[in-house]
Coordinates of C-alpha atoms and ligand atoms in Angstrom, one line a residue:
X639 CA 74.9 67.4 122.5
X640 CA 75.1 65.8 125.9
X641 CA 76.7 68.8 128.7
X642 CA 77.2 66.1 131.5
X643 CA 80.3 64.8 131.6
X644 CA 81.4 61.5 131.4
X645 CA 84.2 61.1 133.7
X646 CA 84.3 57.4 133.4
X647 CA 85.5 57.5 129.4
X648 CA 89.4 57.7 129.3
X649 CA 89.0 61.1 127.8
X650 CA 86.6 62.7 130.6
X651 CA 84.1 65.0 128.0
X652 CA 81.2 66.6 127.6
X653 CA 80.7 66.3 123.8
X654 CA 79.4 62.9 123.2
X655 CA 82.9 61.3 122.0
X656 CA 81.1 57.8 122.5
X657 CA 79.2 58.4 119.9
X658 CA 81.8 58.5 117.7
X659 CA 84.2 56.3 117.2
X660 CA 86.1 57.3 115.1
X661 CA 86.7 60.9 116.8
X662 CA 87.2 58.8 120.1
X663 CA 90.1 56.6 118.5
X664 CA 91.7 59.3 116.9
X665 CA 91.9 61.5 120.3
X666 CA 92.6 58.3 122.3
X667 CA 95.7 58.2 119.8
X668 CA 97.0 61.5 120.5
X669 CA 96.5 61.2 124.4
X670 CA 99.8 59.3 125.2
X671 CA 101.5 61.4 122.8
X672 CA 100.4 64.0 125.5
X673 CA 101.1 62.1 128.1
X674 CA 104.8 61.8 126.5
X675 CA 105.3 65.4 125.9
X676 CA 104.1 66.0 129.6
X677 CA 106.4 63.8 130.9
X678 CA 109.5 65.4 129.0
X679 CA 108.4 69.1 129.0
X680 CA 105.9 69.9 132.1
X681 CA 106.3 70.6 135.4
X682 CA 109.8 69.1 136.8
X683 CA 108.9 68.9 140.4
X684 CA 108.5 65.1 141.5
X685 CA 105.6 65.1 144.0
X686 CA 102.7 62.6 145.6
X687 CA 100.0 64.8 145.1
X688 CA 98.6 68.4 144.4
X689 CA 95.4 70.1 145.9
X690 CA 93.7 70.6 142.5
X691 CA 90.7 72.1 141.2
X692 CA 89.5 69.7 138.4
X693 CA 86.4 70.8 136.1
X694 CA 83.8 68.0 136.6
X695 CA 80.8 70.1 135.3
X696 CA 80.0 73.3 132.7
X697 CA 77.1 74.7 134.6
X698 CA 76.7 77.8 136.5
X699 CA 77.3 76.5 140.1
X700 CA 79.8 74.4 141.7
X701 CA 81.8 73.3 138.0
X702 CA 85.0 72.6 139.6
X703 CA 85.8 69.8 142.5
X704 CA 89.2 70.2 144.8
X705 CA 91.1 67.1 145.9
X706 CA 94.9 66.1 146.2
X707 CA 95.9 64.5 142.5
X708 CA 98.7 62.4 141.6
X709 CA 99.4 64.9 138.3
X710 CA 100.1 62.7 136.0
X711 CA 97.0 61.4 136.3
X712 CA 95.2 64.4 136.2
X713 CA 92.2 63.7 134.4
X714 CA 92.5 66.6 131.3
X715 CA 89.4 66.8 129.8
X716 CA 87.3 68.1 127.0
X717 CA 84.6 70.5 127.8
X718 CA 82.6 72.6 125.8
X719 CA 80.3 75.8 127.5
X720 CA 76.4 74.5 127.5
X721 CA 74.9 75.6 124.3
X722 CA 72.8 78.7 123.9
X723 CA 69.4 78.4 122.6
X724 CA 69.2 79.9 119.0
X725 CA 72.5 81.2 119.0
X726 CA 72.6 83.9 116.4
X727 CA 76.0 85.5 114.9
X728 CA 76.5 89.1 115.9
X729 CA 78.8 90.8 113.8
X730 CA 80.4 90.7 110.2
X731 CA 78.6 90.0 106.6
X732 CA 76.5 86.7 108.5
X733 CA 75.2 89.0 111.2
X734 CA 71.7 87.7 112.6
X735 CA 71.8 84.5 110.7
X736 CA 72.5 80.9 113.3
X737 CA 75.8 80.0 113.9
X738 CA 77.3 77.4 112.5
X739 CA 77.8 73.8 113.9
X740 CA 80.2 72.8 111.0
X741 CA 82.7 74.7 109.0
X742 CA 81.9 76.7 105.9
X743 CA 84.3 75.9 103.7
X744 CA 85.6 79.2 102.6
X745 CA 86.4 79.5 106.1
X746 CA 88.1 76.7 107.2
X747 CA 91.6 78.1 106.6
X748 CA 91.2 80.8 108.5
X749 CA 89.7 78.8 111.4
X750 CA 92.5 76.6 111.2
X751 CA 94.5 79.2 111.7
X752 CA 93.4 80.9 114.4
X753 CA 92.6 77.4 116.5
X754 CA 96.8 76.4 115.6
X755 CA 98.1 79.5 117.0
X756 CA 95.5 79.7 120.3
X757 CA 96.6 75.7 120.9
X758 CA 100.3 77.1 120.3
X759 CA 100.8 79.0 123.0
X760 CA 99.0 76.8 125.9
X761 CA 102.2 73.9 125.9
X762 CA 104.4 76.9 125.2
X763 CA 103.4 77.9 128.8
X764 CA 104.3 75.0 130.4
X765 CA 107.3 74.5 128.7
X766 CA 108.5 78.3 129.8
X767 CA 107.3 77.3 133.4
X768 CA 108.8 73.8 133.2
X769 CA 111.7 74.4 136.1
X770 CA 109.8 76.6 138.3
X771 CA 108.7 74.5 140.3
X772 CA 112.1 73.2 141.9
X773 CA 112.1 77.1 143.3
X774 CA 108.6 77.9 144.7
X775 CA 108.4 80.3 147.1
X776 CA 106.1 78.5 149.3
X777 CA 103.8 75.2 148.7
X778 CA 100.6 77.6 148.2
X779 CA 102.5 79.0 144.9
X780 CA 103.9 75.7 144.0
X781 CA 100.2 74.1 143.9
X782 CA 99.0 77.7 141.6
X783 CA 102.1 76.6 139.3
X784 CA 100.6 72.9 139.1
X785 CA 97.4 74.5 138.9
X786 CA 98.0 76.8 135.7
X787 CA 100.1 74.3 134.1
X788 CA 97.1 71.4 134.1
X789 CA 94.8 73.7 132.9
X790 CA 96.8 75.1 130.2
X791 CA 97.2 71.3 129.1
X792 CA 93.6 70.9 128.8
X793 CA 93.2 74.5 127.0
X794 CA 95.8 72.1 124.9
X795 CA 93.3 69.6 124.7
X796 CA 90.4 71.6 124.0
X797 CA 91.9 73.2 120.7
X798 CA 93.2 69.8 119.8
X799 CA 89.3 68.4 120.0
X800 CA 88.2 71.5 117.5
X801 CA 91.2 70.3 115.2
X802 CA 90.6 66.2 115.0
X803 CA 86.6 66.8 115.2
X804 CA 86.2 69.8 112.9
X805 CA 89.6 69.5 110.5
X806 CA 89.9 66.4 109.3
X807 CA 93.7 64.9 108.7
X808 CA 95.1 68.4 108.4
X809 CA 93.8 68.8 111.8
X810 CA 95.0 66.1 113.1
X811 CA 98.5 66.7 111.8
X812 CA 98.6 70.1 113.1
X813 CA 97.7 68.2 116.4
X814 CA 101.0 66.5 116.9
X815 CA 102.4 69.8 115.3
X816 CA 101.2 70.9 118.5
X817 CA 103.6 68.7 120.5
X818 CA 106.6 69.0 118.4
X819 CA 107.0 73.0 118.7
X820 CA 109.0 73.9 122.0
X821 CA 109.1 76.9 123.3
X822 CA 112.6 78.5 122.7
X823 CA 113.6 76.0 120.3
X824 CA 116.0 77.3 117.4
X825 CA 114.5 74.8 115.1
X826 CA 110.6 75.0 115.7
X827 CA 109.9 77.4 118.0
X828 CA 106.1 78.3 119.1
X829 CA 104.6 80.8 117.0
X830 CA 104.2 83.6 118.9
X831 CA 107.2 86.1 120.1
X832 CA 106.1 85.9 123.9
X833 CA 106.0 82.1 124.3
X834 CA 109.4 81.7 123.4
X835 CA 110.6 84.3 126.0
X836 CA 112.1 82.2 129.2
X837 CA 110.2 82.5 132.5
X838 CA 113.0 81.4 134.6
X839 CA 112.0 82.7 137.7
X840 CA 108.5 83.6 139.7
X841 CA 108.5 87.6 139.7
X842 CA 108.4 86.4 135.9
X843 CA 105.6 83.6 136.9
X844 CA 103.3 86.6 138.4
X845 CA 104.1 89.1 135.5
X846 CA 103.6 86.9 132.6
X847 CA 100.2 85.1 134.3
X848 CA 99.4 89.0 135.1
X849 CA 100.1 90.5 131.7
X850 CA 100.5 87.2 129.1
X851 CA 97.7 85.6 130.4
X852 CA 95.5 88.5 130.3
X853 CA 96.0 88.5 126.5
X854 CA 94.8 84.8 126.8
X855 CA 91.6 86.0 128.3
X856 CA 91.2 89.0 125.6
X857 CA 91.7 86.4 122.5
X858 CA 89.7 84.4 124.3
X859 CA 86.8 86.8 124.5
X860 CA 86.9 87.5 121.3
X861 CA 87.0 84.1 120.1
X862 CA 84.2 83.3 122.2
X863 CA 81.7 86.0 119.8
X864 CA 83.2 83.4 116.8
X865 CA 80.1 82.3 114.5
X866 CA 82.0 79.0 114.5
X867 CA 79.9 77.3 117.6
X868 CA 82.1 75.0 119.3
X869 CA 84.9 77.6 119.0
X870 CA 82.4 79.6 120.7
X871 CA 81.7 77.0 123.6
X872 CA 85.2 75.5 124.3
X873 CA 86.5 79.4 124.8
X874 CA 83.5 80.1 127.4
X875 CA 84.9 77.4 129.7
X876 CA 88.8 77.9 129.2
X877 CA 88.2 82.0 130.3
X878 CA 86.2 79.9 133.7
X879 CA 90.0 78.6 134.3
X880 CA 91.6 81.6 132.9
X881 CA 90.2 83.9 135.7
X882 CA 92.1 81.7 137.9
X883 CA 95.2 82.4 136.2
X884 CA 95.2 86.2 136.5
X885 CA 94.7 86.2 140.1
X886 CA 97.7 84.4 140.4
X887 CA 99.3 87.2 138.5
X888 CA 98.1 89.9 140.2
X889 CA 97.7 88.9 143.8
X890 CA 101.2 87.4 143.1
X891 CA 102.5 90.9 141.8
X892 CA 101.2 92.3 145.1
X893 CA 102.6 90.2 147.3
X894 CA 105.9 91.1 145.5
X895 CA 105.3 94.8 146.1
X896 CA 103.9 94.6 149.5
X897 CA 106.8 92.5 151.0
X898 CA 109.1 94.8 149.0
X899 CA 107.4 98.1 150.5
X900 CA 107.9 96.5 154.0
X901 CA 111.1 96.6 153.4
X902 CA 111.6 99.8 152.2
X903 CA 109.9 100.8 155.5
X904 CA 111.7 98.9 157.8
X905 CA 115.5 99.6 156.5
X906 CA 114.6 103.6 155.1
X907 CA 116.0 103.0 151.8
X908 CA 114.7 102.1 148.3
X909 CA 117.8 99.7 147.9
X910 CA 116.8 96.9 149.7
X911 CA 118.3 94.4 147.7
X912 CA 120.8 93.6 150.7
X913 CA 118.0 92.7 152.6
X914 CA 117.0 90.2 150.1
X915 CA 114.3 92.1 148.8
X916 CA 113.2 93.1 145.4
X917 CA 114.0 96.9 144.2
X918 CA 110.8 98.8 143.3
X919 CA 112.5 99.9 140.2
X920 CA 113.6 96.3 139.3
X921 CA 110.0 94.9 139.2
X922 CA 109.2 98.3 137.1
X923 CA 111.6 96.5 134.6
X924 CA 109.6 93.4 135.0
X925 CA 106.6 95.1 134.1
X926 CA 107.9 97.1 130.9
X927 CA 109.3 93.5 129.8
X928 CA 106.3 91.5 130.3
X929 CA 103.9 94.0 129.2
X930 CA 105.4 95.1 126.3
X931 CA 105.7 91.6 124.2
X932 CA 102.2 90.9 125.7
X933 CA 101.4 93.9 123.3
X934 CA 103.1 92.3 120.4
X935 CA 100.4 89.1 121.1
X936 CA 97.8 91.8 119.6
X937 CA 99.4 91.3 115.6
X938 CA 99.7 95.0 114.3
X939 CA 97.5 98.0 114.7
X940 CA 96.0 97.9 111.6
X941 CA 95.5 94.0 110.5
X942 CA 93.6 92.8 107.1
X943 CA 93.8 89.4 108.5
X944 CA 91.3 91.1 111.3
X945 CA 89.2 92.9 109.3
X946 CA 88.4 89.5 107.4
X947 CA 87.9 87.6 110.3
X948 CA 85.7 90.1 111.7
X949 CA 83.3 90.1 108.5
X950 CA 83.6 86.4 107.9
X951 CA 82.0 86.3 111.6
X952 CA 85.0 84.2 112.5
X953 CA 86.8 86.4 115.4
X954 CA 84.5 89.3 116.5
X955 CA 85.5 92.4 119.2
X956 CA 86.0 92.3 123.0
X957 CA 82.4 92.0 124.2
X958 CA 80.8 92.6 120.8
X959 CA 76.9 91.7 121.8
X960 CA 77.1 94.6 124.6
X961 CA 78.3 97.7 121.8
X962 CA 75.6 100.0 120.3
X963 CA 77.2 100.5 116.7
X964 CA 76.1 98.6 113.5
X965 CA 78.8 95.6 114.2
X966 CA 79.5 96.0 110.4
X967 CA 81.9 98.3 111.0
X968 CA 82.5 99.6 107.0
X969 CA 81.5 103.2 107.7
X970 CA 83.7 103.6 110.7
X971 CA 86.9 104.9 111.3
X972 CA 89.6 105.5 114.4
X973 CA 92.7 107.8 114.7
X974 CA 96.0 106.5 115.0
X975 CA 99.0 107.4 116.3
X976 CA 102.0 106.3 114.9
X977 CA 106.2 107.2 115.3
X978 CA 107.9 109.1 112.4
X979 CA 111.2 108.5 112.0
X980 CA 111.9 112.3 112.6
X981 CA 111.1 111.8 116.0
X982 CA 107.1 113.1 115.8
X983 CA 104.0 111.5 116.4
X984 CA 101.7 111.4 113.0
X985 CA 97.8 111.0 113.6
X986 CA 95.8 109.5 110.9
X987 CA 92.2 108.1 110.1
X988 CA 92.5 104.6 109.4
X989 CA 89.0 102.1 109.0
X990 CA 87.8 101.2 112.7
X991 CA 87.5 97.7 110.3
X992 CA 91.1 97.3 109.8
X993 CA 92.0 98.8 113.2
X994 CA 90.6 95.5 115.0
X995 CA 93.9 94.8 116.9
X996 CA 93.8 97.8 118.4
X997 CA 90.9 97.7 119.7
X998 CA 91.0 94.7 121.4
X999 CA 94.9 96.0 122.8
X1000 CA 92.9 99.2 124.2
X1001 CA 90.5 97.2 126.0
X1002 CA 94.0 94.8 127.4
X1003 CA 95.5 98.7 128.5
X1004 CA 92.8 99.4 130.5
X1005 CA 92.4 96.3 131.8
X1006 CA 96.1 96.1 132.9
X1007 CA 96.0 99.7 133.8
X1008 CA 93.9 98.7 137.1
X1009 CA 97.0 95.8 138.4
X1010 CA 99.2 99.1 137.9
X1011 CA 96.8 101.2 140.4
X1012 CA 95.9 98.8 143.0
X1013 CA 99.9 97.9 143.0
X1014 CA 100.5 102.0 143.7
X1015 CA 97.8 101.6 146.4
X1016 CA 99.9 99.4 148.4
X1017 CA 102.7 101.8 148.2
X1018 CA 100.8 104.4 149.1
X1019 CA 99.3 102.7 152.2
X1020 CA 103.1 101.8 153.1
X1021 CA 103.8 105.6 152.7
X1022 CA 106.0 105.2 149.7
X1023 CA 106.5 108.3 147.2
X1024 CA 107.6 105.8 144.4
X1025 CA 105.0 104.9 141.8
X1026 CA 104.9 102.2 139.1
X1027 CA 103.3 102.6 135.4
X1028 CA 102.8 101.1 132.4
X1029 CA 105.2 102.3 129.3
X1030 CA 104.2 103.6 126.3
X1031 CA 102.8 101.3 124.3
X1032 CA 105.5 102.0 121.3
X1033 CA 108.3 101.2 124.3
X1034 CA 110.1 98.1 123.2
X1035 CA 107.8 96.6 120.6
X1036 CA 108.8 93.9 117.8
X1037 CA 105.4 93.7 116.1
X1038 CA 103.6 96.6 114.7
X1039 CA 103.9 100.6 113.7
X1040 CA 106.6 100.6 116.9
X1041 CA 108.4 98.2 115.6
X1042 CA 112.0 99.6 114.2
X1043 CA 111.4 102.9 116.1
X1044 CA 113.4 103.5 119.6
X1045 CA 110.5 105.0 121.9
X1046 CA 111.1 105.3 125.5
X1047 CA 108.6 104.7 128.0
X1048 CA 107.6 108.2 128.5
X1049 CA 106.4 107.8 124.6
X1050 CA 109.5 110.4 123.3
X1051 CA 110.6 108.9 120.0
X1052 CA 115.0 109.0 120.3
X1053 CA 118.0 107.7 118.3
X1054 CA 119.7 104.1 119.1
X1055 CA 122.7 105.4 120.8
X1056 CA 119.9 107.1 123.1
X1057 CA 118.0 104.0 123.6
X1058 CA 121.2 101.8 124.1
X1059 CA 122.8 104.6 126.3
X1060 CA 119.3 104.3 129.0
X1061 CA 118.4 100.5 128.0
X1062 CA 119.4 98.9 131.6
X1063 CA 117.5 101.5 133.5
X1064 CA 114.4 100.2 131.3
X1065 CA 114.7 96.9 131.2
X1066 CA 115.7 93.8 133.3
X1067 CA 119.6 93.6 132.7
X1068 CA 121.4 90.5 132.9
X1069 CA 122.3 91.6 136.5
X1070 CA 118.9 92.3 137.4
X1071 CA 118.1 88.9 136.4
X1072 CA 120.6 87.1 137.8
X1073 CA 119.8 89.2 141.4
X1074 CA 116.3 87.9 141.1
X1075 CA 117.0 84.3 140.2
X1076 CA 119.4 83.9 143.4
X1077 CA 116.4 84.8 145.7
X1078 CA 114.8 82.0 144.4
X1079 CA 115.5 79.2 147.0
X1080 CA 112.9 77.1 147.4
X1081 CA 110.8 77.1 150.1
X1082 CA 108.7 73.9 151.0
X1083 CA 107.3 73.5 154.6
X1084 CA 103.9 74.3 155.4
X1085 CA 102.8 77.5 156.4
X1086 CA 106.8 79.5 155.7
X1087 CA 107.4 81.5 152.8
X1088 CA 110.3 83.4 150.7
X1089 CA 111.9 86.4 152.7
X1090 CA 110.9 88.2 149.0
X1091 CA 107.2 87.7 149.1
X1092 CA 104.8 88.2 151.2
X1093 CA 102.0 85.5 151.8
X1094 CA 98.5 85.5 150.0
X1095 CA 95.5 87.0 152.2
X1096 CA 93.4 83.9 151.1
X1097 CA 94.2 80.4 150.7
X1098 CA 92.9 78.2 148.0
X1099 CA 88.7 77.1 148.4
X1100 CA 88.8 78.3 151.6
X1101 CA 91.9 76.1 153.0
X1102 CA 94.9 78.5 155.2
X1103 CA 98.1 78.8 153.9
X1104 CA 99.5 76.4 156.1
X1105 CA 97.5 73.6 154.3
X1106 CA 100.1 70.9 153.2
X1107 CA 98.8 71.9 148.9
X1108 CA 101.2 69.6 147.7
X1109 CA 102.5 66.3 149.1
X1110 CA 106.3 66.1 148.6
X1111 CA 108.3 63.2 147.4
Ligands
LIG789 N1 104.7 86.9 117.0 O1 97.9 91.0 110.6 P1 98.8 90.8 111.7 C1 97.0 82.7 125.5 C2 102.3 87.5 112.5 S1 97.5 84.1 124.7 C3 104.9 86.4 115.8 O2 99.4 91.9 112.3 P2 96.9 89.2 113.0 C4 97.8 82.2 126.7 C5 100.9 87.0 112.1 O3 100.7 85.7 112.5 C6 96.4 84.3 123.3 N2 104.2 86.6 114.7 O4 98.3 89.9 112.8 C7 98.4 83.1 127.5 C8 100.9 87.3 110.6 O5 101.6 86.2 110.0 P3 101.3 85.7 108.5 C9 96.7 83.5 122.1 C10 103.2 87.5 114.8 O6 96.8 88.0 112.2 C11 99.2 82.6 128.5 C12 101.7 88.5 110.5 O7 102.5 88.6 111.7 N3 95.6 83.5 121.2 O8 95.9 82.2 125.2 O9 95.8 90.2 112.8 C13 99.4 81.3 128.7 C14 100.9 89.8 110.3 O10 100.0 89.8 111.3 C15 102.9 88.1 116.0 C16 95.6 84.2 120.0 O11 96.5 84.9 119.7 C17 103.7 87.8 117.2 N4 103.4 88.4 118.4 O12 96.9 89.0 114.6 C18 98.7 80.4 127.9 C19 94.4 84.2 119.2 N5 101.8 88.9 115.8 O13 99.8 85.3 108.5 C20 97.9 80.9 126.8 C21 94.5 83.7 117.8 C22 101.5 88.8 114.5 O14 101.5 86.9 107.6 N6 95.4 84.5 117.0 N7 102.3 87.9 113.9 O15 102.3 84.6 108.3 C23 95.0 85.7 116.4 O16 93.9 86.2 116.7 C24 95.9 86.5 115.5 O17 96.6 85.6 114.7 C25 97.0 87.3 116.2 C26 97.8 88.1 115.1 C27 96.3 88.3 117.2 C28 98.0 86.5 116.9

C-alpha cells in the first residue's frame, strides 16, 4: 500500500483508492453527502478563512502543513499510519500469529460494531459544537473550534473508509447511517449517552475536549492494538490529531482557572461572579458533569462484549505490547468495588478478562487525575486555599454497577431525597448554566480576549495570539 498521499485525487488518501474503482466511486458518492451534512450541522460561523493545520503526510516528521483555508473546502482526507513490518497480534486466542489485512468472518460483526459506534460519535461532536462558534472568546479559540471540528470530520471519514472498503453494502449503509443520526435528536440520536449531551457554551468546549475527548484517545489506543490492520493504522493517525484536541481542553481549562484565580485575588472574595468571572465551585460542577458521562463512554465494569473482543484479538488493553502478563488473561482476576443498596461498599473477585472496561477507565482516572493537579497548581501559585477534584467514580453514573445507586462525590452511598436535597451544589444548575452562557459574548479582534479567560501562553505553530487565525466575513 502506497503511504504518500495523493493530494491531487478528490479524496486526498494514502491507501491507493485509484486503484480501485469501485471503492473510489463508492466514497466519491458519499463525499457530497458529507459535504451536505456539513453544511446543515457544522460549524455556524460564516468566515473567509481559518489558520489550519491539514495532514499532508503519515511520517514521523513534519505530517501536518498550516495555511488559512476557506473550510468548506477543507481537504478531509483518508490516512492510514505507515504499516509495520511483520505486524504480529499481541493478545487474545490469535496471539503471535500476523494480523489480518481482511476480515475473518466470524468477526465481522463485531468489527462492525465497534467501527459504527467510534464513527458515531466524531459528527456527534460537531453537531454539539455547532453554535459555538458565534461566541468565541477570542479568534485563537475560534480557529481551535474550527480546528477540532475538521478533524473530527475526517476521524468521520476515516471510519467511513474501514466501512465501504472492508463491509461491503452493509457498510456502506451504515455510512449514511452515519449522517442521519444527530446528536440530541428524539428520533435517532447518536449512540452514545455523552454525544447527545449539549455543549452550549466553551467552559463546556474545554471540559468535554479535556475529559470526552480523552476517552477518544483511550478507545483509540485500544483500538489501535486491534489484530484487524487497517483498524490498527487509521487509529495511529487520528490519536496524531487527537493530541491536539486535549490541549485545547486542558490549556483551555487553565486559562479558565487562572483568570478566575486573578480574580479571586484582585476582589478578596470567592464570589466573583459580579466581576464577570467564573466561581471556582461552578467549574467544579463542570468537571463532575463532564467527567462523569465521560465514564459512562467506558460500557460497564464488567463487559462480556470486552472479554470477547479482547480474545478475538479485535480490541486489546491500553498499551497492551508494553505489559508483562500472559495477554491471555483467563487466569487473572481484579477486585471490585461495587454500591449495595444498604448503603455499603461490596468487594468482589471478578475475571481481570471480563473486567476490561475497567481497566481501560483506570488508566482514563489517572490520566485525568493529572488536568485536576496542574489546575490546583495554579491555585496554589495564586495563593488560593480552594482545591478542585475529581468525584467518585459511582457520582452521577447512567451506565454500569453505579447506575440506579445515589453516590455522592465523596463516594458515600445516600437515599434520593439526600441526593435531590444536595444535587445543585454538585452539579451545574440551570442557573449556573445560564450565568455561564451570558459571559459568552463573542470576542473577535486580534489580540483581545473574554474578561472570563485568560489568554493561551503559546500561540498556534509558533504564530502570537494577536495573529488574525481566522479571516472574518
Ligand atoms: N451509552 O458490555 P457493555 C471519541 C451499551 S470517544 C449508551 O457494558 P461494551 C470522541 C453497549 O453498546 C470514543 N449505550 O459495553 C470523543 C451495549 O449495548 P448492546 C468512542 C452504552 O460493549 C470526543 C450495552 O450497553 N469510541 O472518540 O463493553 C469527540 C452493554 O454494554 C453506553 C468507542 O467507544 C453508553 N455510554 O462497551 C469525538 C470505541 N455504554 O450491545 C470523538 C468503540 C455501553 O447490548 N466502542 N452501552 O446493545 C466500544 O469499545 C464499546 O462499544 C463501548 C461499550 C466502550 C462503547
Amino acid at each position: 500500500m502506497p503511504t504518500a498521499i495523493d493530494y491531487d485525487a478528490k479524496i486526498p488518501n494514502n491507501v491507493g483508492l485509484a486503484d480501485d474503482r469501485r471503492l473510489q466511486r463508492a466514497l466519491e458518492g458519499w463525499q457530497p453527502k458529507f459535504l451536505g451534512w456539513w453544511g446543515e450541522m457544522g460549524p455556524a460561523l460564516e468566515n473567509h478563512g481559518v489558520y489550519l493545520r491539514t495532514a499532508v503526510s503519515v511520517g514521523r516528521d513534519g505530517w501536518a502543513h498550516f495555511g488559512h483555508v476557506n473550510v468548506p473546502d477543507y481537504r478531509w482526507g483518508i490516512f492510514l499510519a505507515e504499516p509495520t513490518p511483520d505486524r504480529r497480534i499481541a493478545f487474545g486466542e490469535h496471539q503471535g500469529e500476523p494480523v489480518w489485512q481482511q476480515i475473518p468472518g466470524e468477526y465481522r460483526a463485531d468489527l462492525q460494531r465497534l467501527i459504527v459506534i467510534q464513527g458515531d460519535t466524531e459528527p456527534a461532536s460537531v453537531e454539539q459544537q455547532r453554535l459555538l462558534g458565534l461566541t468565541a472568546p477570542s479568534l485563537y479559540d475560534l480557529r481551535n473550534l474550527f480546528q477540532v471540528n475538521v478533524e473530527e470530520g475526517r476521524h468521520l471519514w476515516a471510519m467511513v473508509y474501514l466501512l465501504h472498503a472492508y463491509f461491503g453494502r452493509e457498510g456502506r449503509e451504515e455510512a449514511e447511517a452515519l449522517l442521519y443520526r444527530n446528536s440530541g435528536s428524539p428520533d435517532s440520536p447518536r449512540i452514545l449517552g455523552a454525544f447527545n449531551e449539549e455543549t452550549a457554551d466553551w467552559l463546556a468546549f474545554y471540559m468535554f475536549t479535556y475529559f470526552t475527548d480523552r476517552d477518544g484517545k483511550y478507545q483509540l489506543g485500544s483500538l489501535k492494538e486491534s489484530a484487524f490492520d487497517p483498524l490498527s493504522r487509521t487509529c495511529t493517525f487520528m490519536l496524531k490529531e487527537e493530541a491536539h484536541h486535549m490541549m485545547v481542553g486542558t490549556t483551555g481549562v487553565d486559562r479558565v482557572v487562572t483568570r478566575s484565580a486573578q480574580l479571586v485575588r484582585e476582589h478578596d472574595t470567592l464570589d466573583i461572579a459580579a466581576c464577570g468571572g467564573i466561581p471556582l465551585d461552578i467549574i467544579q460542577k463542570y468537571i463532575n458533569f463532564h467527567y462523569t458521562v465521560s465514564l459512562d463512554l467506558f460500557g460497564s465494569e464488567t463487559s462480556t462484549n470486552a472479554a470477547n473482543y479482547y480474545t478475538a484479538g479485535l480490541k486489546g488493553r491500553w498499551q497492551e505490547e508494553r505489559r508483562s502478563d500472559d495477554h491471555q488473561l483467563t487466569e487473572d482476576g481484579v477486585l471490585l468495588n461495587k454500591p449495595v443498596q444498604d448503603g455499603s461498599w461490596s468487594e468482589e473477585e471478578v475475571p481481570a478478562l471480563l473486567a476490561l472496561n475497567l481497566d481501560l477507565r483506570d488508566e482514563y482516572i489517572a490520566d485525568c487525575q493529572t488536568g485536576v493537579k496542574r489546575w490546583n497548581r495554579i491555585l496554589d501559585e495564586h495563593g488560593i486555599d480552594f482545591r478542585l477534584a475529581l468525584p467518585h467514580p459511582a457520582f452521577n453514573r447512567q451506565v454500569g454497577l453505579a447506575a440506579g445507586h445515589r453516590v455522592t462525590p465523596d463516594g458515600t452511598i445516600v437515599d434520593e431525597e439526600t441526593w435531590e436535597a444536595s444535587r445543585r451544589h454538585w452539579l451545574p444548575t440551570a442557573e449556573d448554566l445560564a450565568f455561564v452562557r451570558s459571559l459568552m459574548q463573542p470576542v473577535y479582534e486580534r489580540g483581545k480576549i473574554a474578561s472570563w479567560v485568560a489568554p493561551p501562553v503559546n500561540g498556534i505553530n509558533g504564530k502570537p495570539f494577536d495573529y488574525e487565525y481566522v479571516r472574518l466575513v
